[in-house]
Amino acid sequence: MKIKKIPQRMCTGCMEMKPKKELIRVVKNKENEISVDLHGKKPGRGAYICKSAECLEKAVKTKRLERNLESKISEEIYAKLKEEIENAE
């Protein structure tokens, strides 16, 4: 029996490849609305971040999330991400 391949994605904070299930997805849809996608199914351009506060801080400091999504990210999205990370830990 063939072993199923686990999808890997890169964290925008630490730049490490990790299994998709271990990361939080931030998505920008066609209307340029940015939201946190906990299930990884929403359509649109996505960026992934680890469930650690250090990775979020790095991504905010270097503006990697904004660069990956090609648009400005509001403070409430960062607050929601921080809340999700705190709940995960």
mmCIF file of C-alpha atoms in Angstrom:
data_model
loop_
_atom_site.group_PDB
_atom_site.id
_atom_site.type_symbol
_atom_site.label_atom_id
_atom_site.label_comp_id
_atom_site.label_asym_id
_atom_site.label_seq_id
_atom_site.Cartn_x
_atom_site.Cartn_y
_atom_site.Cartn_z
ATOM 1 C CA MET A 1 0.000 0.000 0.000
ATOM 2 C CA LYS A 2 1.264 3.437 -0.924
ATOM 3 C CA ILE A 3 1.955 5.971 1.840
ATOM 4 C CA LYS A 4 -0.108 9.134 1.470
ATOM 5 C CA LYS A 5 1.893 12.322 0.953
ATOM 6 C CA ILE A 6 1.390 15.001 3.629
ATOM 7 C CA PRO A 7 0.991 18.516 2.144
ATOM 8 C CA GLN A 8 3.758 20.879 3.288
ATOM 9 C CA ARG A 9 3.550 24.684 3.486
ATOM 10 C CA MET A 10 6.069 27.355 4.478
ATOM 11 C CA CYS A 11 5.505 29.477 7.582
ATOM 12 C CA THR A 12 5.847 33.201 6.805
ATOM 13 C CA GLY A 13 7.401 33.832 10.226
ATOM 14 C CA CYS A 14 10.178 31.250 10.583
ATOM 15 C CA MET A 15 10.347 30.260 6.865
ATOM 16 C CA GLU A 16 10.257 26.531 7.731
ATOM 17 C CA MET A 17 8.310 23.899 5.815
ATOM 18 C CA LYS A 18 5.705 22.222 8.042
ATOM 19 C CA PRO A 19 2.622 20.035 7.549
ATOM 20 C CA LYS A 20 -0.352 22.125 6.409
ATOM 21 C CA LYS A 21 -2.495 20.928 9.363
ATOM 22 C CA GLU A 22 -0.037 22.466 11.883
ATOM 23 C CA LEU A 23 -0.324 25.976 10.408
ATOM 24 C CA ILE A 24 -2.924 28.753 10.461
ATOM 25 C CA ARG A 25 -3.971 30.121 7.049
ATOM 26 C CA VAL A 26 -4.624 33.797 6.355
ATOM 27 C CA VAL A 27 -6.518 34.326 3.091
ATOM 28 C CA LYS A 28 -7.317 37.267 0.785
ATOM 29 C CA ASN A 29 -10.387 36.777 -1.410
ATOM 30 C CA LYS A 30 -11.322 38.440 -4.731
ATOM 31 C CA GLU A 31 -12.925 41.390 -2.908
ATOM 32 C CA ASN A 32 -9.544 42.042 -1.166
ATOM 33 C CA GLU A 33 -11.008 41.062 2.218
ATOM 34 C CA ILE A 34 -8.469 39.408 4.517
ATOM 35 C CA SER A 35 -9.591 36.795 7.033
ATOM 36 C CA VAL A 36 -8.238 33.950 9.149
ATOM 37 C CA ASP A 37 -9.083 30.572 7.596
ATOM 38 C CA LEU A 38 -8.993 27.885 10.288
ATOM 39 C CA HIS A 39 -10.097 25.046 8.000
ATOM 40 C CA GLY A 40 -7.869 25.890 5.019
ATOM 41 C CA LYS A 41 -10.723 25.680 2.503
ATOM 42 C CA LYS A 42 -11.587 29.310 1.676
ATOM 43 C CA PRO A 43 -10.824 30.384 -1.900
ATOM 44 C CA GLY A 44 -8.216 33.057 -2.533
ATOM 45 C CA ARG A 45 -4.563 33.842 -2.024
ATOM 46 C CA GLY A 46 -3.264 32.274 1.171
ATOM 47 C CA ALA A 47 -0.329 32.647 3.530
ATOM 48 C CA TYR A 48 0.517 30.302 6.386
ATOM 49 C CA ILE A 49 1.888 30.941 9.865
ATOM 50 C CA CYS A 50 2.932 28.636 12.734
ATOM 51 C CA LYS A 51 0.925 28.435 15.925
ATOM 52 C CA SER A 52 3.637 30.272 17.881
ATOM 53 C CA ALA A 53 3.781 33.883 19.053
ATOM 54 C CA GLU A 54 7.421 34.249 17.928
ATOM 55 C CA CYS A 55 6.548 33.423 14.313
ATOM 56 C CA LEU A 56 3.697 35.941 14.342
ATOM 57 C CA GLU A 57 6.006 38.641 15.736
ATOM 58 C CA LYS A 58 8.603 37.923 13.031
ATOM 59 C CA ALA A 59 5.956 38.021 10.288
ATOM 60 C CA VAL A 60 4.583 41.350 11.582
ATOM 61 C CA LYS A 61 8.027 42.900 12.042
ATOM 62 C CA THR A 62 9.247 41.972 8.554
ATOM 63 C CA LYS A 63 5.788 42.553 6.955
ATOM 64 C CA ARG A 64 6.000 39.142 5.274
ATOM 65 C CA LEU A 65 2.264 38.468 5.615
ATOM 66 C CA GLU A 66 1.479 41.748 3.849
ATOM 67 C CA ARG A 67 3.993 40.920 1.116
ATOM 68 C CA ASN A 68 2.635 37.391 0.599
ATOM 69 C CA LEU A 69 -0.984 38.547 0.446
ATOM 70 C CA GLU A 70 -0.068 41.633 -1.607
ATOM 71 C CA SER A 71 -2.158 44.008 0.528
ATOM 72 C CA LYS A 72 -2.248 45.889 3.838
ATOM 73 C CA ILE A 73 -3.400 43.872 6.865
ATOM 74 C CA SER A 74 -5.481 45.525 9.593
ATOM 75 C CA GLU A 75 -4.682 45.339 13.294
ATOM 76 C CA GLU A 76 -7.861 43.337 13.978
ATOM 77 C CA ILE A 77 -6.586 40.493 11.753
ATOM 78 C CA TYR A 78 -3.313 40.472 13.703
ATOM 79 C CA ALA A 79 -5.330 40.476 16.959
ATOM 80 C CA LYS A 80 -7.439 37.534 15.743
ATOM 81 C CA LEU A 81 -4.272 35.635 14.756
ATOM 82 C CA LYS A 82 -2.751 36.309 18.178
ATOM 83 C CA GLU A 83 -5.942 35.052 19.857
ATOM 84 C CA GLU A 84 -5.918 31.844 17.756
ATOM 85 C CA ILE A 85 -2.259 31.241 18.618
ATOM 86 C CA GLU A 86 -2.915 31.736 22.342
ATOM 87 C CA ASN A 87 -5.840 29.279 22.169
ATOM 88 C CA ALA A 88 -3.660 26.714 20.374
ATOM 89 C CA GLU A 89 -0.871 26.800 22.991
#
